[in-house]
XYZ file of C-alpha atoms in Angstrom:
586
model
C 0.000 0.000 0.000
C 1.172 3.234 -0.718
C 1.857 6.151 1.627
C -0.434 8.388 0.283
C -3.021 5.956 0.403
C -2.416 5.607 4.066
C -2.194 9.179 4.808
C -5.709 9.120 3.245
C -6.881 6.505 5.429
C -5.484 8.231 8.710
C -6.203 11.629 7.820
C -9.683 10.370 7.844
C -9.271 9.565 11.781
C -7.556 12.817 12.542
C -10.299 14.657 11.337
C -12.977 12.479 13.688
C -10.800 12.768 16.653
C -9.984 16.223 16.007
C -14.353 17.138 15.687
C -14.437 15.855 19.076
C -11.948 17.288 20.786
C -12.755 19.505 24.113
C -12.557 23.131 23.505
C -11.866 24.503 26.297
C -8.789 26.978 26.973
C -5.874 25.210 28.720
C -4.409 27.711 30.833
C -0.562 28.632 30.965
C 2.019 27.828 33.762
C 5.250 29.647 32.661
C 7.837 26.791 32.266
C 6.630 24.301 35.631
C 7.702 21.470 35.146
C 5.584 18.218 36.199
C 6.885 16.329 39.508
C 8.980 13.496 38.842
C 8.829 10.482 40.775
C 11.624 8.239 41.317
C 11.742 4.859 39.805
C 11.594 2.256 42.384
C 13.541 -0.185 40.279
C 13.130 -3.967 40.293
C 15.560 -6.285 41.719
C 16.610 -7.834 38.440
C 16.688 -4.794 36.226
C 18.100 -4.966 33.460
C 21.892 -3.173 33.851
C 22.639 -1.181 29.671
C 26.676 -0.017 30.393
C 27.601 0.403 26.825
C 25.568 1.283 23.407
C 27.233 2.067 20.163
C 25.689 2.700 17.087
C 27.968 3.036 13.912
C 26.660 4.469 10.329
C 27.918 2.468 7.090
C 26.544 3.760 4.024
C 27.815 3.162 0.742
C 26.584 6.531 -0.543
C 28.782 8.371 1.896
C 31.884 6.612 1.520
C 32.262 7.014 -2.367
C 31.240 10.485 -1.682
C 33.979 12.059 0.777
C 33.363 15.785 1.725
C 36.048 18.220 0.476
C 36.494 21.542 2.551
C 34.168 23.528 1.095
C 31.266 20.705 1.222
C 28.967 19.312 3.793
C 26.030 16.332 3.387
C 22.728 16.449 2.269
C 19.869 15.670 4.658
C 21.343 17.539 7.605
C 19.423 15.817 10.452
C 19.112 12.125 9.687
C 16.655 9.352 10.706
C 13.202 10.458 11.460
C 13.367 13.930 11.561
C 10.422 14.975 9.230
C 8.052 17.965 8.769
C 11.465 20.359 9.934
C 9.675 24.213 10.128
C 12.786 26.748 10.738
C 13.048 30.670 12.336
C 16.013 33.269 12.775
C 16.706 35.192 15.129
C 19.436 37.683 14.376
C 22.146 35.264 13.416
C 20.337 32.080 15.869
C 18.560 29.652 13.381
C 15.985 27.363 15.328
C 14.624 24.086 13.650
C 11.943 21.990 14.775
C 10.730 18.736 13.276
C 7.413 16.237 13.959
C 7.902 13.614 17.145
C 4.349 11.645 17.068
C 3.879 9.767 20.097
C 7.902 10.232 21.129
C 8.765 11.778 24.678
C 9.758 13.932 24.769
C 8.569 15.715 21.477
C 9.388 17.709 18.774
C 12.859 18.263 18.788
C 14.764 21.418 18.674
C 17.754 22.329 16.811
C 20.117 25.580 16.797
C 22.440 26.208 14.088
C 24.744 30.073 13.812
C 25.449 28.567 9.816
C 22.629 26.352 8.761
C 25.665 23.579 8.473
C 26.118 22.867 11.777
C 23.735 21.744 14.180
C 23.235 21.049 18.056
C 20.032 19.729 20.071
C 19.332 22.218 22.551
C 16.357 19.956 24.133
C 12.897 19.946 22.888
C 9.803 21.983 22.813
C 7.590 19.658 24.594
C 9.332 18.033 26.875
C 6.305 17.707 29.944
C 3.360 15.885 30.372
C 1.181 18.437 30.988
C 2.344 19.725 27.502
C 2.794 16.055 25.941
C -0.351 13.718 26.148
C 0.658 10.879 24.153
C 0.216 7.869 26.479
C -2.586 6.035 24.778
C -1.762 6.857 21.463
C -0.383 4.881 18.286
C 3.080 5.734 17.611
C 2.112 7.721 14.483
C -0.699 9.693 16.284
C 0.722 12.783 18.256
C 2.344 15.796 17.642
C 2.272 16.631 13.553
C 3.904 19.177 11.214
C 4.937 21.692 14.092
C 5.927 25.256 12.913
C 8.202 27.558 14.706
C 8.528 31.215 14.466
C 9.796 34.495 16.044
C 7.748 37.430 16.228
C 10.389 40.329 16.373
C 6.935 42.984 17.908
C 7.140 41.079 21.328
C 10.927 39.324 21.088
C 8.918 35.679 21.263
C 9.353 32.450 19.801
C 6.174 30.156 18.925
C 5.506 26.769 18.223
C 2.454 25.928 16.925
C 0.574 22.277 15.740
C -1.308 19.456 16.339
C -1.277 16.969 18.968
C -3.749 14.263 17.964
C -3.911 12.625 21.441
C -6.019 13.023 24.606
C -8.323 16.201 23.430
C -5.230 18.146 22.615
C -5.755 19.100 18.927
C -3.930 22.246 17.445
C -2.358 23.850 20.027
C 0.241 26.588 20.525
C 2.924 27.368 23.062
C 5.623 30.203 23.298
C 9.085 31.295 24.906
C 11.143 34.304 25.022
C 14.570 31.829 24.841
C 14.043 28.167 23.683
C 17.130 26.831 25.564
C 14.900 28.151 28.747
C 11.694 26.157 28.118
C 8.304 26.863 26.664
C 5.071 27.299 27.878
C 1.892 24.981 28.629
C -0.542 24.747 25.567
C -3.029 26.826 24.582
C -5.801 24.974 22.778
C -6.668 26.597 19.544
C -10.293 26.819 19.044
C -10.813 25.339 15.134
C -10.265 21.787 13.463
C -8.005 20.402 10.668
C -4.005 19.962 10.832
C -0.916 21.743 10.217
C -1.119 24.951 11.583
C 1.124 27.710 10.646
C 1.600 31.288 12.359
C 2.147 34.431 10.623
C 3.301 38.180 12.004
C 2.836 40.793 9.315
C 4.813 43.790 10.136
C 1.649 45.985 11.035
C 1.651 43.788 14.108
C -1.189 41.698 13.136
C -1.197 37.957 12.931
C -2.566 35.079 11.123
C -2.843 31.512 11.688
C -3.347 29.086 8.195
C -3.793 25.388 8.162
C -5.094 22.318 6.542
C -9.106 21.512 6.439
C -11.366 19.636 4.968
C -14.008 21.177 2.514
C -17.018 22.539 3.585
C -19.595 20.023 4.627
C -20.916 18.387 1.336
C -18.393 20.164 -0.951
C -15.727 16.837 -0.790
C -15.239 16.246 -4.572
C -12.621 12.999 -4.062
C -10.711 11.363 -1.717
C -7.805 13.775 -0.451
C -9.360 16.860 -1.515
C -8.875 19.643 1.222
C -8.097 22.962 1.785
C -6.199 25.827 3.163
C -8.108 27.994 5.697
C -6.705 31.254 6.783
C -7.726 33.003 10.052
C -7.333 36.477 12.254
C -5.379 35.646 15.398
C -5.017 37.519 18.987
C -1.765 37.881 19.679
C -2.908 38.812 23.116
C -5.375 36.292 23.836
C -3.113 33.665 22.072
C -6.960 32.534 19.617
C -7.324 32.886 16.885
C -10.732 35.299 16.488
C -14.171 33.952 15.661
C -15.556 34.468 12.356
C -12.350 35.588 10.545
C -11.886 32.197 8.891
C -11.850 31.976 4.819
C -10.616 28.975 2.395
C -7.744 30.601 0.201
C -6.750 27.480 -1.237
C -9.704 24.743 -2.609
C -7.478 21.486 -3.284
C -4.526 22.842 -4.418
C -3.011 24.271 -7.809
C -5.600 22.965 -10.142
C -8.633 21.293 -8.768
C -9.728 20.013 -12.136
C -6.991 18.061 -12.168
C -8.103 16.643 -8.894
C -4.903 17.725 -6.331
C -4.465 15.387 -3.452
C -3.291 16.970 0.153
C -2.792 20.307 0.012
C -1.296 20.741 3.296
C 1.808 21.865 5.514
C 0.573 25.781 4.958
C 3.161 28.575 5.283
C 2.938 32.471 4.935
C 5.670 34.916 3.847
C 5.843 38.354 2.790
C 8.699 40.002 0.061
C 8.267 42.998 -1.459
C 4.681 44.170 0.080
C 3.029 40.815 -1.305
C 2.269 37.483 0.790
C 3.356 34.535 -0.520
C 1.585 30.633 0.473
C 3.586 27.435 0.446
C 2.178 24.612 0.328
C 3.094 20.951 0.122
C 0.613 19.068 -2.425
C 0.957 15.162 -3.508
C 0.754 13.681 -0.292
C 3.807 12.869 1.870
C 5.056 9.515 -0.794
C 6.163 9.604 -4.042
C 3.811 12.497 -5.615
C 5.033 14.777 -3.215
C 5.816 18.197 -3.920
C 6.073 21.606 -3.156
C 4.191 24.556 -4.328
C 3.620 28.158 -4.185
C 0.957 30.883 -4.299
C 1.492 34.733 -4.182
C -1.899 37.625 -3.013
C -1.895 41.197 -2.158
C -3.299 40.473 1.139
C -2.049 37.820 3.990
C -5.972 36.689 3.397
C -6.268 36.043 -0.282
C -7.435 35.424 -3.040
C -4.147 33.642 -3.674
C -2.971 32.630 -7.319
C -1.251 29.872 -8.083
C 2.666 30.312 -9.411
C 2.889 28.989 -13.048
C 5.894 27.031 -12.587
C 4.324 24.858 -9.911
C 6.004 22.591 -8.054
C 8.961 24.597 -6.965
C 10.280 21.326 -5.382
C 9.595 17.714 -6.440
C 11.546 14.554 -7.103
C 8.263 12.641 -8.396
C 9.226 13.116 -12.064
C 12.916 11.261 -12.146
C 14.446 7.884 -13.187
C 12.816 5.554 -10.626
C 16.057 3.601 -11.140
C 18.530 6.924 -10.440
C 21.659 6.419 -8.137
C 21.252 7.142 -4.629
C 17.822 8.443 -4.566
C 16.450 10.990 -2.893
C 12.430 10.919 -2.983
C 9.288 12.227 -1.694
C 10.870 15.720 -1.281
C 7.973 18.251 0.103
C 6.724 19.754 3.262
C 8.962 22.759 3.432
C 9.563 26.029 4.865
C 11.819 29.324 3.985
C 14.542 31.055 6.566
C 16.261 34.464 4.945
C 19.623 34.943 6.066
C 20.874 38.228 7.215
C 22.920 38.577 3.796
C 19.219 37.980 2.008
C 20.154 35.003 0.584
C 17.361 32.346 1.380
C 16.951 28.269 1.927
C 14.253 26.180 2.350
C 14.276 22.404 4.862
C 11.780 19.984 3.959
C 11.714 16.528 4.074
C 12.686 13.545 1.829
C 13.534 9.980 1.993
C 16.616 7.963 1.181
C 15.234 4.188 0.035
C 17.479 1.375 0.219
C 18.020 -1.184 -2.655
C 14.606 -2.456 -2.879
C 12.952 0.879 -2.485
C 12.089 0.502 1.214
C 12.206 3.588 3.550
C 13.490 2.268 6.897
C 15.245 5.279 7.800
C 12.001 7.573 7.755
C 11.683 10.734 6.437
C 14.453 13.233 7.202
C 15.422 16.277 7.144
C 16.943 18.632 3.767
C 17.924 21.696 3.185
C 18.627 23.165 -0.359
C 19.526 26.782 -1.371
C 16.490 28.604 -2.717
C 16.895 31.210 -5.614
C 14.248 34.064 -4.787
C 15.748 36.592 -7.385
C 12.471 36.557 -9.658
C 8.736 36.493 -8.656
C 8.377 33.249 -7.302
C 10.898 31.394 -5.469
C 12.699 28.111 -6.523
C 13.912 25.353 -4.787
C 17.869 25.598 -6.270
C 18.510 22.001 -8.444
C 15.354 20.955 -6.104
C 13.661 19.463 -9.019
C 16.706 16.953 -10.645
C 17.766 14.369 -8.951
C 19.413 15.122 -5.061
C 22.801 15.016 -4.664
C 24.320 13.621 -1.148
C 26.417 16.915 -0.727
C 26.459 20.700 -1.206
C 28.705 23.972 -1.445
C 28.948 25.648 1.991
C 27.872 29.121 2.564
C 30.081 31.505 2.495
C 32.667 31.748 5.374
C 31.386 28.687 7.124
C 33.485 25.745 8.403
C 32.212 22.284 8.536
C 31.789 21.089 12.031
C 29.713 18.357 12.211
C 30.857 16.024 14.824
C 33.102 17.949 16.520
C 32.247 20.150 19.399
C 28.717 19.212 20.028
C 27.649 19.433 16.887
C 25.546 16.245 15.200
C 27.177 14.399 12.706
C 26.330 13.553 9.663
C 27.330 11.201 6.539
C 28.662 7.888 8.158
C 29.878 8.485 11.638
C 29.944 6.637 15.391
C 27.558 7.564 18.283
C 28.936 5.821 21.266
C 27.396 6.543 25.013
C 28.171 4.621 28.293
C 25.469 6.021 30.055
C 28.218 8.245 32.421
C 27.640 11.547 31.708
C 25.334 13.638 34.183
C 22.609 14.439 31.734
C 21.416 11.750 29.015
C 21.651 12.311 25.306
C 18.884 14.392 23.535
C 18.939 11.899 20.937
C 17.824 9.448 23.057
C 13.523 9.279 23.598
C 10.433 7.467 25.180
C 7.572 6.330 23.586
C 4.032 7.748 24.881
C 5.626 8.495 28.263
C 8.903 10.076 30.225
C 11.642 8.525 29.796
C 12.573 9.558 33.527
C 9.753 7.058 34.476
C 11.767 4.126 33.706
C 15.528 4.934 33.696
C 18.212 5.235 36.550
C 21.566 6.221 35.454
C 24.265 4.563 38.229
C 27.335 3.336 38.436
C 26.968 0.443 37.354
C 25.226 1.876 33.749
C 22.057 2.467 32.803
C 19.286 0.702 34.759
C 15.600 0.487 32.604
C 13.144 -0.622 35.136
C 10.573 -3.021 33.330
C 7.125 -1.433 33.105
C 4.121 -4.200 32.925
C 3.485 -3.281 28.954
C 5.474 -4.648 25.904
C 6.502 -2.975 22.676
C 3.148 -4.298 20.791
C 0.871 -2.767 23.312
C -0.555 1.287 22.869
C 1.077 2.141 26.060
C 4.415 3.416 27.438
C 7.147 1.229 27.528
C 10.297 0.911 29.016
C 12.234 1.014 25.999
C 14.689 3.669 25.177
C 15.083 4.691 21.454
C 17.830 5.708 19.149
C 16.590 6.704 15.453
C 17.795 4.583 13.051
C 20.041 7.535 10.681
C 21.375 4.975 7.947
C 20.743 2.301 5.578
C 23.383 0.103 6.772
C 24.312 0.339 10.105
C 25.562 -1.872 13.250
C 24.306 -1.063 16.592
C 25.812 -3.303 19.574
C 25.069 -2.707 23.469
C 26.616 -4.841 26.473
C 23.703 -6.054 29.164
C 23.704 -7.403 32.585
C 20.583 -8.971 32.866
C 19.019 -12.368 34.486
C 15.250 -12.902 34.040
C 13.490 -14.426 37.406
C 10.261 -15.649 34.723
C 9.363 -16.290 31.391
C 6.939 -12.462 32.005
C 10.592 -10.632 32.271
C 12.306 -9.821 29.139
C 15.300 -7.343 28.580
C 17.276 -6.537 25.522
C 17.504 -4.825 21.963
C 14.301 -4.011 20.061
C 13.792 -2.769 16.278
C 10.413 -0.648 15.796
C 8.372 0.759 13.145
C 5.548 0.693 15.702
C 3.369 -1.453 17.612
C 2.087 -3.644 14.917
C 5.551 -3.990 13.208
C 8.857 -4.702 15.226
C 11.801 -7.129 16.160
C 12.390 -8.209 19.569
C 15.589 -9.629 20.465
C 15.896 -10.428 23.782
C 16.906 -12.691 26.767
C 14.068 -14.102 28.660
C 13.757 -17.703 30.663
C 11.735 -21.138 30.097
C 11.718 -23.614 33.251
C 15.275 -23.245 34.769
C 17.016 -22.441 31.778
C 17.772 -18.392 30.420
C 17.105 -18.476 26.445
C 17.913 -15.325 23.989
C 15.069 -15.124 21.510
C 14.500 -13.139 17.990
C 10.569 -12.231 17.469
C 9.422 -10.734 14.666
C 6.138 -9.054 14.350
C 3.786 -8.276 11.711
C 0.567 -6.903 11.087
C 0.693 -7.402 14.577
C 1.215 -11.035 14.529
C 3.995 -12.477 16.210
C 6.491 -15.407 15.412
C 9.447 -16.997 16.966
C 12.544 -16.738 14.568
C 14.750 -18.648 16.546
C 16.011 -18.957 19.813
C 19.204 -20.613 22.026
C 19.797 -21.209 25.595
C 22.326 -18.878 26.859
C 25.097 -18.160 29.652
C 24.725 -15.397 31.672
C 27.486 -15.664 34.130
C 28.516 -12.705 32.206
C 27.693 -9.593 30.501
C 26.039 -10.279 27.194
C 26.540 -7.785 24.057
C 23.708 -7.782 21.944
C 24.000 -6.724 18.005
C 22.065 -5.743 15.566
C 23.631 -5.228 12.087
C 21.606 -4.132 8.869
C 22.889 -4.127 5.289
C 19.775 -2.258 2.885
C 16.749 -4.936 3.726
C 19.306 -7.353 5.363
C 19.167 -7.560 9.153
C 21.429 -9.791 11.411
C 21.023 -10.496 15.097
C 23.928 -11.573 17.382
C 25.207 -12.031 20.694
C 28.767 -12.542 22.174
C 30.001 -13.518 25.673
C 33.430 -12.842 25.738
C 33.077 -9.669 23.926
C 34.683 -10.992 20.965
C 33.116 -13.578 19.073
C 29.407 -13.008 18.042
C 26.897 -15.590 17.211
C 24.173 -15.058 15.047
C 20.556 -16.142 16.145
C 18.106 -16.510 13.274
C 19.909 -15.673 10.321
C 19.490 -13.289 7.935
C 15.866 -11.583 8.502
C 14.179 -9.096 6.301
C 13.560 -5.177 7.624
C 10.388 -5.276 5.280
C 8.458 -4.707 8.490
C 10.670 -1.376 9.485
C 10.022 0.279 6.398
C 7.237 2.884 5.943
C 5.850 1.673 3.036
C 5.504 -1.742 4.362
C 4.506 -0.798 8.076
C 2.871 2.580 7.039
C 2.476 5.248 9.450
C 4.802 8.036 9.294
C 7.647 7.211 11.391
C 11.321 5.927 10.950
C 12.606 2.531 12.428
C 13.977 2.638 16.138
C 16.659 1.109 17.754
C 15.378 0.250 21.554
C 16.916 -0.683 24.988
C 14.227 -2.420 25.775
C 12.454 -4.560 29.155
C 8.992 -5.834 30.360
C 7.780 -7.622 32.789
C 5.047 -8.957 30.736
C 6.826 -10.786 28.093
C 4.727 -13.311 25.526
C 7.475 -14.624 23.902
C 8.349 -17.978 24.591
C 11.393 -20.045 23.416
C 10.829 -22.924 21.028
């Protein structure tokens, strides 16, 4: 099934959650953060002291950088829907977290080369309700922006989970935390905040048509509407379409969406993404006199696309869309958006991540620089700036090693719950990293006590050292590989009668099968690996630290790709436990 057909399908339950959701006003608490409680951890917790994760792509190793050159998508792994601001010379950079906790990620960059996490936006409960949730529901298509009138960042989308719906929050520093929701009173997805320099402001965002007026399946529209910058709400009665399906509805445009407004020379300008988020996707652009319409449609339309290339072209880049423009202070501008990398048999396990392209803006309309031939894995640098990825707290990119043993004081941004705190389950100590099992496993809509890394490349080996014996066959502890719920690899040490067994599961569909499993020693330590080649994945185990065995061969990642799994999330590495484990050794 295709993604677009599945973005169809889920779109559809968006839009029925998001009718029902309660309207009232959540009030603000300026930056309080929830009370933690301590994890009263289990007497056979399972000890994590070492994780490293090492990127092997073909792509980058033919392709070395020279001086004045960095790689193409900045942010890899599933990083998609990126939305960026300035600030002077601070560039902030947000990107879509779904049911992830702590969500939507944060990014600050001086260049827009080199990048560091600074945290992310919503990083609370009382900001983040995601706990009952499918890992593709959540937090969608957030949009950041800086209002220079009141010296205040926003963040602004929609949280399909627990009443939430489109919601905004706001800080005067984002590396000082942002503030609770405040529910936005209208329906539909992707919101997107504009402050014209009058001081007046405008919220956009996808709909669907007015009742009866549906002419096909992924028809919608772009709403526009009047909003308070005082009251943060938008103001009743101010909302018009501007956009009905998208460029050309006779030719029946599928998912106009991912609305953004900009202004250049005393006219307002609408970007859109159109084509759904798979292979049609695209990019296009409108221009008005007025930040409220009528907007006309560019003739050059898309500005950005990949859907028109060689199928078969070398180290594809594909379903380029969903962007958004920064100016820098020289004038010169770029657009993010996202794309996908596919492996050798066209599968997207990596998710959709995060681009960046020059964009020319000298004529009327502005164009996505060499955004509509095929992508090529690096570009020139700006002007002046040094390549520093890697180095200095900067994230890496291209093929590189991420390597933590769980010391430091404070634990990796890059590393995330699912549907719940991470704090809830984890105990950094001594001894490593302690994940207290919670009494839910990975195939159940609930938080677990799994802690992810993103999977950022096509072929990559990711090995971690455990201490770890099971008292049951209910307690399991070791490495999981996720698309979501329905769709994962579990391999993991567990025990049957008197004897402790390591086990690969694979699940489908949300069916689950035994791949094979061993009886095991664990007088010692245990590393467990998993190593992936495109669609090839290998799981293995050593106790000596040296020699690895392999447990069920070589397995398939069909079920981590997107357009096998669906949804709109990238596979997940996870340090993962339960106490309710179902998977038995043959």
């Amino acid at each position: 099934m295709r993604v677009t057909n599945l973005q169809s399908v889920f779109m559809t339950k968006k839009l029925i959650i998001l009718s029902a959701v309660f309207m009232a006003l959540f009030s603000v608490s300026a930056f309080a953060a929830d009370k933690k409680s301590k994890v009263k951890v289990a007497k056979n917790a399972p000890v994590f002291t070492k994780f490293v994760y090492q990127g092997e792509d073909e792509v980058y190793t033919k392709n070395p950088l020279k001086a004045d050159e960095f790689y193409n998508p900045i942010l890899q792994g599933c990083y998609p829907d990126p939305s960026i601001t300035r600030k002077g010379d601070d560039y902030y950079l947000v990107c879509s977290s779904f049911a992830m906790f702590p969500g939507v990620p944060i990014f600050h960059s001086k260049d827009l080369v080199n990048w560091k996490q600074i945290g992310h936006v919503l990083d609370r409960v009382s900001q983040l309700k995601v706990h009952d949730c499918g890992i593709s529901a959540g937090v969608y298509a957030p949009q950041i922006q800086y209002n220079p009138a009141n010296d205040t960042f926003y963040m602004i989308t929609t949280e399909i989970a627990s009443g939430f719906g489109n919601i905004i929050v706001k800080t005067k520093d984002p590396l000082k935390g942002w503030s609770d929701p405040y529910k936005l009173n209208f329906d539909g997805i992707d919101p997107s905040i504009f402050f014209d320099e009058d001081g007046k402001a405008y919220v956009v965002h996808n709909d669907a048509p007015d009742q009866g007026k549906e002419l096909y399946n992924g028809h919608r529209v772009i709403k526009v509407w009047e909003y308070d910058v005082e009251k943060d709400q938008i103001i009743p009665g101010t909302s018009q379409i501007v956009v009905d399906g998208g460029v050309d509805l006779s030719k029946k445009p599928i998912w106009i969406e991912a609305p953004h407004i900009y202004k250049k020379n005393g006219r307002y300008y609408l970007m859109c993404a159109e084509g759904g988020t798979g292979d049609w996707h695209s990019e296009v652009i409108f221009v008005s006199d007025s930040p409220k319409g009528p907007y006309k449609p560019a003739p050059s339309n898309p500005i950005l696309s990949q859907r028109y290339l060689n199928p078969n072209r070398a180290n594809m880049v594909d379903w380029a869309g969903h962007a958004d423009l920064v100016q820098t202070p020289d004038g010169k501008y770029y657009g993010v958006f996202l794309a996908v990398r596919p492996n050798d048999k066209k599968r997207v396990n990596t998710g959709r991540e995060t681009f960046i392209l020059p964009v020319d803006w000298s004529g009327e309309f502005p164009v996505f620089e060499n955004g509509l031939v095929p992508m090529e894995p690096k570009l020139k640098m700006p002007k002046g700036v040094e390549n520093k990825t890697g180095k200095d707290g900067f994230l890496p990119n291209g093929n590189f090693t991420f390597t933590d043993d769980f010391m430091a004081p404070k634990l990796d941004y890059r590393w995330i719950g699912l549907r719940g705190p991470r704090e809830d389950f984890i105990l950094q100590s001594k001894k490593g990293l302690i994940i207290n099992p919670f009494a839910a496993n990975i195939k159940e809509v609930k938080p677990t006590s799994t802690l992810f890394y993103r999977q950022q490349h096509i072929s990559f080996t990711a090995t971690t050292t455990l201490t770890y014996q099971p008292q049951t066959e209910k307690d399991l502890a070791g490495i999981t590989c996720v698309q979501s719920e329905r769709f994962n690899y579990v391999f993991g040490i567990t025990k049957k009668d008197k004897d402790f067994y390591l086990l690969l599961q694979r699940t489908a569909r949300g069916k689950s099968t035994i791949v094979a499993s061993t009886k095991i020693d664990l007088k010692t330590p245990v590393q467990l690996r998993v190593k992936a080649v495109g669609d090839n994945y290998e799981f293995s185990y050593s106790v000596n630290g040296t020699d690895f065995t392999n447990v069920g061969g070589t397995v398939s990642g069909d079920i981590l790709s997107t357009d096998v799994a669906g949804g709109f999330t990238g596979a997940m590495i996870g340090l993962y436990t339960t106490s309710v484990n179902d998977a038995v050794p043959q």
